[in-house]
Amino acid sequence: MSDLSTYAAFAGHLAELARPIAKRYFRSGLKVIDKPDATPVTLADMEIETCIRDEIFRVYPSHGVLGEEHESTGLDAEWVWVIDPIDGTKAFTCGKPQFGTLVALCHRGEPVIGVIDQPITQERWLGVKGTGATFNGAPARANGTRKPLADTILLVTAPEQFTDSGAAAFARLKAACKGVYYGGDCYNYALIASGHVDLVVEMGLKTVDFAALVNPIIEAGGVACDWAGRSLNLTSDGTIVAAANRALADEVLAVLAG
């Protein structure tokens, strides 16, 4: 694999391009459009993704791009960028700064770089495989202190994302935890990398929702995997366990398995 430092700098550059666009539209009363899958999208989402895609194609024309709002290209390429221009569009349209721009780079299907960027608070988490995680340029560390599940607050974006057998698994996990906090989208995962949050568990995510979360969490010392404990990649099933440490992740996986 090539040295990732150049790609990491470029990923940060892409997030930097997105910031002024997000700020311009934030709390501006912009119109929300409902997509066919009933999820919302705004002009901000589309403009940010177009800007990022154009820059990728200019600098790395042979790379693939998987995006949230526009048609994906080159997904069989060795290097594929994964973009969610505004993860947490509902929060964005409500004027809440609990959203983020997500940029990931995958090498042969495996996430190797991830950026979680909050444009309004100007917070940026970066994780690069094998080299660690940072928050605004300083080292980021997840909470390595062993804490029982019964003392842990579980963070979830929305309860309705748990369907079929996943609903029963979520009910078991909810009962085993100290409490549940709803809302937050990608911001919840970023807070794991900084040691403020210990656990996020979700299902029904798209690849654009989770690809950028993997390396900031893992490189900060945490765990990010699917509900079967497998590493996350471009073909993962959309379930995720993000935990501050291995001991907590193992306890969660056992509860989910029933």
PDB file of C-alpha atoms in Angstrom:
ATOM      1  CA  MET A   1       0.000   0.000   0.000  1.00  0.00           C
ATOM      2  CA  SER A   2       1.212   3.515  -0.803  1.00  0.00           C
ATOM      3  CA  ASP A   3       2.182   5.919   1.961  1.00  0.00           C
ATOM      4  CA  LEU A   4      -1.128   7.260   3.247  1.00  0.00           C
ATOM      5  CA  SER A   5       0.104  10.650   4.471  1.00  0.00           C
ATOM      6  CA  THR A   6      -0.488  12.381   1.135  1.00  0.00           C
ATOM      7  CA  TYR A   7      -3.965  10.925   0.866  1.00  0.00           C
ATOM      8  CA  ALA A   8      -4.708  11.911   4.479  1.00  0.00           C
ATOM      9  CA  ALA A   9      -3.745  15.519   3.757  1.00  0.00           C
ATOM     10  CA  PHE A  10      -5.968  15.468   0.686  1.00  0.00           C
ATOM     11  CA  ALA A  11      -8.886  14.082   2.720  1.00  0.00           C
ATOM     12  CA  GLY A  12      -8.501  17.004   5.107  1.00  0.00           C
ATOM     13  CA  HIS A  13      -8.397  19.352   2.130  1.00  0.00           C
ATOM     14  CA  LEU A  14     -11.704  17.925   0.881  1.00  0.00           C
ATOM     15  CA  ALA A  15     -13.306  18.534   4.273  1.00  0.00           C
ATOM     16  CA  GLU A  16     -11.938  22.072   4.211  1.00  0.00           C
ATOM     17  CA  LEU A  17     -13.642  22.679   0.856  1.00  0.00           C
ATOM     18  CA  ALA A  18     -16.963  21.565   2.344  1.00  0.00           C
ATOM     19  CA  ARG A  19     -16.886  23.852   5.391  1.00  0.00           C
ATOM     20  CA  PRO A  20     -17.797  27.213   3.805  1.00  0.00           C
ATOM     21  CA  ILE A  21     -20.621  25.622   1.832  1.00  0.00           C
ATOM     22  CA  ALA A  22     -22.136  24.063   4.942  1.00  0.00           C
ATOM     23  CA  LYS A  23     -21.761  27.320   6.872  1.00  0.00           C
ATOM     24  CA  ARG A  24     -23.431  29.303   4.098  1.00  0.00           C
ATOM     25  CA  TYR A  25     -26.526  27.108   4.134  1.00  0.00           C
ATOM     26  CA  PHE A  26     -26.700  26.421   7.905  1.00  0.00           C
ATOM     27  CA  ARG A  27     -29.735  28.074   9.559  1.00  0.00           C
ATOM     28  CA  SER A  28     -30.579  29.740   6.246  1.00  0.00           C
ATOM     29  CA  GLY A  29     -34.112  28.375   5.857  1.00  0.00           C
ATOM     30  CA  LEU A  30     -33.124  26.232   2.879  1.00  0.00           C
ATOM     31  CA  LYS A  31     -35.704  23.921   1.342  1.00  0.00           C
ATOM     32  CA  VAL A  32     -35.670  20.239   2.265  1.00  0.00           C
ATOM     33  CA  ILE A  33     -36.317  17.720  -0.513  1.00  0.00           C
ATOM     34  CA  ASP A  34     -37.613  14.228   0.266  1.00  0.00           C
ATOM     35  CA  LYS A  35     -35.793  11.508  -1.683  1.00  0.00           C
ATOM     36  CA  PRO A  36     -37.583   8.340  -2.877  1.00  0.00           C
ATOM     37  CA  ASP A  37     -36.403   6.487   0.253  1.00  0.00           C
ATOM     38  CA  ALA A  38     -38.028   9.225   2.404  1.00  0.00           C
ATOM     39  CA  THR A  39     -34.673  10.557   3.630  1.00  0.00           C
ATOM     40  CA  PRO A  40     -34.082  14.321   3.329  1.00  0.00           C
ATOM     41  CA  VAL A  41     -31.608  16.117   1.093  1.00  0.00           C
ATOM     42  CA  THR A  42     -30.821  19.793   0.619  1.00  0.00           C
ATOM     43  CA  LEU A  43     -28.954  21.984  -1.837  1.00  0.00           C
ATOM     44  CA  ALA A  44     -26.112  21.985   0.684  1.00  0.00           C
ATOM     45  CA  ASP A  45     -25.744  18.186   0.449  1.00  0.00           C
ATOM     46  CA  MET A  46     -25.649  18.289  -3.326  1.00  0.00           C
ATOM     47  CA  GLU A  47     -23.301  21.262  -3.636  1.00  0.00           C
ATOM     48  CA  ILE A  48     -20.821  19.842  -1.126  1.00  0.00           C
ATOM     49  CA  GLU A  49     -20.703  16.468  -2.812  1.00  0.00           C
ATOM     50  CA  THR A  50     -20.287  18.012  -6.251  1.00  0.00           C
ATOM     51  CA  CYS A  51     -17.414  20.157  -4.976  1.00  0.00           C
ATOM     52  CA  ILE A  52     -15.654  17.201  -3.363  1.00  0.00           C
ATOM     53  CA  ARG A  53     -16.159  14.902  -6.343  1.00  0.00           C
ATOM     54  CA  ASP A  54     -14.854  17.491  -8.787  1.00  0.00           C
ATOM     55  CA  GLU A  55     -11.694  17.903  -6.701  1.00  0.00           C
ATOM     56  CA  ILE A  56     -11.136  14.133  -6.477  1.00  0.00           C
ATOM     57  CA  PHE A  57     -11.522  13.702 -10.219  1.00  0.00           C
ATOM     58  CA  ARG A  58      -9.159  16.625 -10.843  1.00  0.00           C
ATOM     59  CA  VAL A  59      -6.375  15.283  -8.613  1.00  0.00           C
ATOM     60  CA  TYR A  60      -6.961  11.508  -8.750  1.00  0.00           C
ATOM     61  CA  PRO A  61      -8.866  10.767 -11.965  1.00  0.00           C
ATOM     62  CA  SER A  62      -8.236   7.015 -11.699  1.00  0.00           C
ATOM     63  CA  HIS A  63      -9.887   6.738  -8.262  1.00  0.00           C
ATOM     64  CA  GLY A  64     -13.447   5.604  -7.701  1.00  0.00           C
ATOM     65  CA  VAL A  65     -16.068   7.612  -5.837  1.00  0.00           C
ATOM     66  CA  LEU A  66     -19.046   6.395  -3.834  1.00  0.00           C
ATOM     67  CA  GLY A  67     -21.292   9.266  -2.808  1.00  0.00           C
ATOM     68  CA  GLU A  68     -24.605   9.839  -1.107  1.00  0.00           C
ATOM     69  CA  GLU A  69     -26.244  12.166  -3.610  1.00  0.00           C
ATOM     70  CA  HIS A  70     -24.740  11.463  -7.043  1.00  0.00           C
ATOM     71  CA  GLU A  71     -24.057   8.378  -9.124  1.00  0.00           C
ATOM     72  CA  SER A  72     -21.079   6.329  -8.002  1.00  0.00           C
ATOM     73  CA  THR A  73     -18.202   5.645 -10.367  1.00  0.00           C
ATOM     74  CA  GLY A  74     -15.200   3.333 -10.483  1.00  0.00           C
ATOM     75  CA  LEU A  75     -16.147   1.184  -7.506  1.00  0.00           C
ATOM     76  CA  ASP A  76     -13.842  -1.572  -8.792  1.00  0.00           C
ATOM     77  CA  ALA A  77     -10.821   0.762  -8.616  1.00  0.00           C
ATOM     78  CA  GLU A  78      -7.969   0.072  -6.192  1.00  0.00           C
ATOM     79  CA  TRP A  79      -8.690   3.334  -4.381  1.00  0.00           C
ATOM     80  CA  VAL A  80     -12.271   4.452  -3.726  1.00  0.00           C
ATOM     81  CA  TRP A  81     -13.368   7.626  -1.942  1.00  0.00           C
ATOM     82  CA  VAL A  82     -16.597   7.457   0.063  1.00  0.00           C
ATOM     83  CA  ILE A  83     -18.453  10.721   0.688  1.00  0.00           C
ATOM     84  CA  ASP A  84     -21.409  11.728   2.827  1.00  0.00           C
ATOM     85  CA  PRO A  85     -21.621  15.498   2.342  1.00  0.00           C
ATOM     86  CA  ILE A  86     -23.909  16.055   5.325  1.00  0.00           C
ATOM     87  CA  ASP A  87     -24.411  13.093   7.616  1.00  0.00           C
ATOM     88  CA  GLY A  88     -27.273  14.190   9.848  1.00  0.00           C
ATOM     89  CA  THR A  89     -29.311  16.216   7.381  1.00  0.00           C
ATOM     90  CA  LYS A  90     -32.277  16.361   9.768  1.00  0.00           C
ATOM     91  CA  ALA A  91     -30.112  17.944  12.471  1.00  0.00           C
ATOM     92  CA  PHE A  92     -28.634  20.292   9.856  1.00  0.00           C
ATOM     93  CA  THR A  93     -32.053  21.490   8.716  1.00  0.00           C
ATOM     94  CA  CYS A  94     -33.120  21.996  12.345  1.00  0.00           C
ATOM     95  CA  GLY A  95     -30.131  24.250  12.946  1.00  0.00           C
ATOM     96  CA  LYS A  96     -28.413  21.778  15.267  1.00  0.00           C
ATOM     97  CA  PRO A  97     -24.622  21.374  14.843  1.00  0.00           C
ATOM     98  CA  GLN A  98     -24.795  17.602  15.326  1.00  0.00           C
ATOM     99  CA  PHE A  99     -24.003  16.684  11.744  1.00  0.00           C
ATOM    100  CA  GLY A 100     -20.800  16.245   9.823  1.00  0.00           C
ATOM    101  CA  THR A 101     -19.113  15.889   6.475  1.00  0.00           C
ATOM    102  CA  LEU A 102     -17.708  12.380   6.107  1.00  0.00           C
ATOM    103  CA  VAL A 103     -14.786  11.548   3.821  1.00  0.00           C
ATOM    104  CA  ALA A 104     -13.222   8.089   3.653  1.00  0.00           C
ATOM    105  CA  LEU A 105     -10.640   6.453   1.439  1.00  0.00           C
ATOM    106  CA  CYS A 106     -10.804   2.707   0.884  1.00  0.00           C
ATOM    107  CA  HIS A 107      -8.016   0.544  -0.477  1.00  0.00           C
ATOM    108  CA  ARG A 108      -9.338  -2.582  -2.179  1.00  0.00           C
ATOM    109  CA  GLY A 109     -12.555  -2.259  -0.220  1.00  0.00           C
ATOM    110  CA  GLU A 110     -11.020  -1.614   3.195  1.00  0.00           C
ATOM    111  CA  PRO A 111     -11.321   1.825   4.853  1.00  0.00           C
ATOM    112  CA  VAL A 112      -7.814   3.195   5.495  1.00  0.00           C
ATOM    113  CA  ILE A 113      -8.534   6.901   6.058  1.00  0.00           C
ATOM    114  CA  GLY A 114     -11.519   8.561   7.658  1.00  0.00           C
ATOM    115  CA  VAL A 115     -12.437  12.193   8.303  1.00  0.00           C
ATOM    116  CA  ILE A 116     -15.356  13.365  10.433  1.00  0.00           C
ATOM    117  CA  ASP A 117     -15.685  17.132  10.090  1.00  0.00           C
ATOM    118  CA  GLN A 118     -18.099  19.422  11.967  1.00  0.00           C
ATOM    119  CA  PRO A 119     -18.045  22.696  10.002  1.00  0.00           C
ATOM    120  CA  ILE A 120     -19.908  24.904  12.474  1.00  0.00           C
ATOM    121  CA  THR A 121     -17.889  24.074  15.596  1.00  0.00           C
ATOM    122  CA  GLN A 122     -14.776  23.635  13.429  1.00  0.00           C
ATOM    123  CA  GLU A 123     -13.974  20.203  14.839  1.00  0.00           C
ATOM    124  CA  ARG A 124     -12.204  17.579  12.764  1.00  0.00           C
ATOM    125  CA  TRP A 125     -11.339  13.988  13.564  1.00  0.00           C
ATOM    126  CA  LEU A 126      -8.901  12.124  11.327  1.00  0.00           C
ATOM    127  CA  GLY A 127      -7.965   8.478  11.484  1.00  0.00           C
ATOM    128  CA  VAL A 128      -5.279   6.921   9.284  1.00  0.00           C
ATOM    129  CA  LYS A 129      -4.676   3.187   9.380  1.00  0.00           C
ATOM    130  CA  GLY A 130      -1.552   2.333  11.325  1.00  0.00           C
ATOM    131  CA  THR A 131      -0.683   5.911  12.305  1.00  0.00           C
ATOM    132  CA  GLY A 132      -3.272   6.947  14.883  1.00  0.00           C
ATOM    133  CA  ALA A 133      -6.166   9.360  15.215  1.00  0.00           C
ATOM    134  CA  THR A 134      -6.239  13.106  15.756  1.00  0.00           C
ATOM    135  CA  PHE A 135      -8.727  15.742  16.846  1.00  0.00           C
ATOM    136  CA  ASN A 136      -7.933  19.148  15.351  1.00  0.00           C
ATOM    137  CA  GLY A 137      -4.358  17.969  14.880  1.00  0.00           C
ATOM    138  CA  ALA A 138      -3.776  16.678  18.417  1.00  0.00           C
ATOM    139  CA  PRO A 139      -3.756  12.956  19.329  1.00  0.00           C
ATOM    140  CA  ALA A 140      -7.217  11.527  19.999  1.00  0.00           C
ATOM    141  CA  ARG A 141      -7.788   8.647  22.419  1.00  0.00           C
ATOM    142  CA  ALA A 142     -10.882   6.648  23.225  1.00  0.00           C
ATOM    143  CA  ASN A 143     -11.713   5.769  26.817  1.00  0.00           C
ATOM    144  CA  GLY A 144      -9.653   2.696  27.650  1.00  0.00           C
ATOM    145  CA  THR A 145     -11.089   2.277  31.149  1.00  0.00           C
ATOM    146  CA  ARG A 146     -13.089  -0.912  31.484  1.00  0.00           C
ATOM    147  CA  LYS A 147     -16.704  -0.064  32.307  1.00  0.00           C
ATOM    148  CA  PRO A 148     -19.530  -2.613  32.635  1.00  0.00           C
ATOM    149  CA  LEU A 149     -22.411  -2.349  30.216  1.00  0.00           C
ATOM    150  CA  ALA A 150     -24.772  -1.639  33.105  1.00  0.00           C
ATOM    151  CA  ASP A 151     -22.906   1.642  33.708  1.00  0.00           C
ATOM    152  CA  THR A 152     -22.766   2.638  30.028  1.00  0.00           C
ATOM    153  CA  ILE A 153     -24.973   5.123  28.143  1.00  0.00           C
ATOM    154  CA  LEU A 154     -25.874   3.818  24.678  1.00  0.00           C
ATOM    155  CA  LEU A 155     -26.088   6.391  21.883  1.00  0.00           C
ATOM    156  CA  VAL A 156     -28.425   5.758  18.939  1.00  0.00           C
ATOM    157  CA  THR A 157     -29.583   8.108  16.199  1.00  0.00           C
ATOM    158  CA  ALA A 158     -33.171   6.813  16.065  1.00  0.00           C
ATOM    159  CA  PRO A 159     -34.973   3.751  17.496  1.00  0.00           C
ATOM    160  CA  GLU A 160     -36.916   3.096  14.276  1.00  0.00           C
ATOM    161  CA  GLN A 161     -33.739   2.017  12.487  1.00  0.00           C
ATOM    162  CA  PHE A 162     -33.903  -1.296  14.355  1.00  0.00           C
ATOM    163  CA  THR A 163     -36.143  -3.665  12.413  1.00  0.00           C
ATOM    164  CA  ASP A 164     -37.057  -7.365  12.383  1.00  0.00           C
ATOM    165  CA  SER A 165     -34.679  -9.390  14.569  1.00  0.00           C
ATOM    166  CA  GLY A 166     -32.637  -6.230  15.096  1.00  0.00           C
ATOM    167  CA  ALA A 167     -35.494  -4.752  17.133  1.00  0.00           C
ATOM    168  CA  ALA A 168     -35.314  -7.609  19.639  1.00  0.00           C
ATOM    169  CA  ALA A 169     -31.534  -7.319  19.825  1.00  0.00           C
ATOM    170  CA  PHE A 170     -31.799  -3.594  20.453  1.00  0.00           C
ATOM    171  CA  ALA A 171     -34.373  -4.192  23.196  1.00  0.00           C
ATOM    172  CA  ARG A 172     -31.954  -6.562  24.947  1.00  0.00           C
ATOM    173  CA  LEU A 173     -29.103  -4.096  24.646  1.00  0.00           C
ATOM    174  CA  LYS A 174     -31.228  -1.184  25.837  1.00  0.00           C
ATOM    175  CA  ALA A 175     -32.247  -3.170  28.913  1.00  0.00           C
ATOM    176  CA  ALA A 176     -28.612  -4.046  29.653  1.00  0.00           C
ATOM    177  CA  CYS A 177     -27.371  -0.437  29.488  1.00  0.00           C
ATOM    178  CA  LYS A 178     -27.700   2.378  31.982  1.00  0.00           C
ATOM    179  CA  GLY A 179     -29.681   4.458  29.514  1.00  0.00           C
ATOM    180  CA  VAL A 180     -30.099   5.514  25.886  1.00  0.00           C
ATOM    181  CA  TYR A 181     -29.507   8.876  24.240  1.00  0.00           C
ATOM    182  CA  TYR A 182     -31.164   9.452  20.846  1.00  0.00           C
ATOM    183  CA  GLY A 183     -29.885  11.690  18.035  1.00  0.00           C
ATOM    184  CA  GLY A 184     -26.382  12.658  17.031  1.00  0.00           C
ATOM    185  CA  ASP A 185     -25.610  10.766  13.803  1.00  0.00           C
ATOM    186  CA  CYS A 186     -21.858  10.775  13.017  1.00  0.00           C
ATOM    187  CA  TYR A 187     -21.105  13.184  15.852  1.00  0.00           C
ATOM    188  CA  ASN A 188     -21.709  10.364  18.352  1.00  0.00           C
ATOM    189  CA  TYR A 189     -18.961   8.270  16.777  1.00  0.00           C
ATOM    190  CA  ALA A 190     -16.538  11.185  16.737  1.00  0.00           C
ATOM    191  CA  LEU A 191     -17.015  11.589  20.468  1.00  0.00           C
ATOM    192  CA  ILE A 192     -15.921   7.983  20.983  1.00  0.00           C
ATOM    193  CA  ALA A 193     -12.588   8.856  19.385  1.00  0.00           C
ATOM    194  CA  SER A 194     -12.157  11.724  21.851  1.00  0.00           C
ATOM    195  CA  GLY A 195     -13.066   9.690  24.917  1.00  0.00           C
ATOM    196  CA  HIS A 196     -16.373  11.410  25.722  1.00  0.00           C
ATOM    197  CA  VAL A 197     -18.725   8.611  24.608  1.00  0.00           C
ATOM    198  CA  ASP A 198     -18.310   4.876  25.136  1.00  0.00           C
ATOM    199  CA  LEU A 199     -20.887   3.159  22.932  1.00  0.00           C
ATOM    200  CA  VAL A 200     -22.866   3.622  19.721  1.00  0.00           C
ATOM    201  CA  VAL A 201     -24.817   0.737  18.177  1.00  0.00           C
ATOM    202  CA  GLU A 202     -26.901   1.015  15.004  1.00  0.00           C
ATOM    203  CA  MET A 203     -28.228  -0.896  12.009  1.00  0.00           C
ATOM    204  CA  GLY A 204     -29.514  -0.019   8.560  1.00  0.00           C
ATOM    205  CA  LEU A 205     -26.579   2.250   7.746  1.00  0.00           C
ATOM    206  CA  LYS A 206     -25.339   2.829   4.213  1.00  0.00           C
ATOM    207  CA  THR A 207     -21.666   2.536   3.329  1.00  0.00           C
ATOM    208  CA  VAL A 208     -21.445   6.326   3.107  1.00  0.00           C
ATOM    209  CA  ASP A 209     -22.694   6.508   6.705  1.00  0.00           C
ATOM    210  CA  PHE A 210     -19.996   4.337   8.273  1.00  0.00           C
ATOM    211  CA  ALA A 211     -16.880   4.167   6.071  1.00  0.00           C
ATOM    212  CA  ALA A 212     -15.346   7.364   7.463  1.00  0.00           C
ATOM    213  CA  LEU A 213     -16.058   6.383  11.078  1.00  0.00           C
ATOM    214  CA  VAL A 214     -13.886   3.270  11.111  1.00  0.00           C
ATOM    215  CA  ASN A 215     -10.353   4.661  11.312  1.00  0.00           C
ATOM    216  CA  PRO A 216     -10.932   7.594  13.699  1.00  0.00           C
ATOM    217  CA  ILE A 217     -12.377   5.138  16.230  1.00  0.00           C
ATOM    218  CA  ILE A 218      -9.990   2.209  15.747  1.00  0.00           C
ATOM    219  CA  GLU A 219      -6.873   4.367  15.570  1.00  0.00           C
ATOM    220  CA  ALA A 220      -7.980   6.113  18.773  1.00  0.00           C
ATOM    221  CA  GLY A 221      -7.975   2.720  20.506  1.00  0.00           C
ATOM    222  CA  GLY A 222     -11.649   1.890  20.143  1.00  0.00           C
ATOM    223  CA  VAL A 223     -13.521  -0.834  18.274  1.00  0.00           C
ATOM    224  CA  ALA A 224     -15.678  -0.519  15.136  1.00  0.00           C
ATOM    225  CA  CYS A 225     -17.204  -3.679  13.688  1.00  0.00           C
ATOM    226  CA  ASP A 226     -20.488  -5.170  12.516  1.00  0.00           C
ATOM    227  CA  TRP A 227     -22.876  -7.058  14.798  1.00  0.00           C
ATOM    228  CA  ALA A 228     -21.033 -10.310  14.078  1.00  0.00           C
ATOM    229  CA  GLY A 229     -17.730  -8.756  15.147  1.00  0.00           C
ATOM    230  CA  ARG A 230     -16.371  -8.532  11.598  1.00  0.00           C
ATOM    231  CA  SER A 231     -14.300  -5.662  10.261  1.00  0.00           C
ATOM    232  CA  LEU A 232     -16.228  -3.040   8.318  1.00  0.00           C
ATOM    233  CA  ASN A 233     -15.677  -2.649   4.574  1.00  0.00           C
ATOM    234  CA  LEU A 234     -17.477  -1.583   1.403  1.00  0.00           C
ATOM    235  CA  THR A 235     -19.657  -4.718   1.444  1.00  0.00           C
ATOM    236  CA  SER A 236     -20.642  -4.679   5.140  1.00  0.00           C
ATOM    237  CA  ASP A 237     -24.302  -5.186   6.039  1.00  0.00           C
ATOM    238  CA  GLY A 238     -24.960  -1.816   7.686  1.00  0.00           C
ATOM    239  CA  THR A 239     -24.855  -2.953  11.298  1.00  0.00           C
ATOM    240  CA  ILE A 240     -22.259  -1.340  13.539  1.00  0.00           C
ATOM    241  CA  VAL A 241     -20.910  -1.584  17.046  1.00  0.00           C
ATOM    242  CA  ALA A 242     -18.629   1.298  17.976  1.00  0.00           C
ATOM    243  CA  ALA A 243     -17.156   0.953  21.443  1.00  0.00           C
ATOM    244  CA  ALA A 244     -14.461   2.689  23.445  1.00  0.00           C
ATOM    245  CA  ASN A 245     -12.565  -0.541  24.121  1.00  0.00           C
ATOM    246  CA  ARG A 246     -12.448  -4.256  23.351  1.00  0.00           C
ATOM    247  CA  ALA A 247     -13.958  -5.415  26.647  1.00  0.00           C
ATOM    248  CA  LEU A 248     -17.069  -3.287  26.164  1.00  0.00           C
ATOM    249  CA  ALA A 249     -17.415  -4.323  22.509  1.00  0.00           C
ATOM    250  CA  ASP A 250     -17.278  -8.010  23.427  1.00  0.00           C
ATOM    251  CA  GLU A 251     -19.981  -7.556  26.052  1.00  0.00           C
ATOM    252  CA  VAL A 252     -22.208  -5.731  23.557  1.00  0.00           C
ATOM    253  CA  LEU A 253     -21.703  -8.363  20.847  1.00  0.00           C
ATOM    254  CA  ALA A 254     -22.720 -11.094  23.278  1.00  0.00           C
ATOM    255  CA  VAL A 255     -25.960  -9.264  24.125  1.00  0.00           C
ATOM    256  CA  LEU A 256     -26.790  -8.628  20.471  1.00  0.00           C
ATOM    257  CA  ALA A 257     -26.248 -12.309  19.647  1.00  0.00           C
ATOM    258  CA  GLY A 258     -28.739 -13.232  22.343  1.00  0.00           C
TER     259      GLY A 258
END
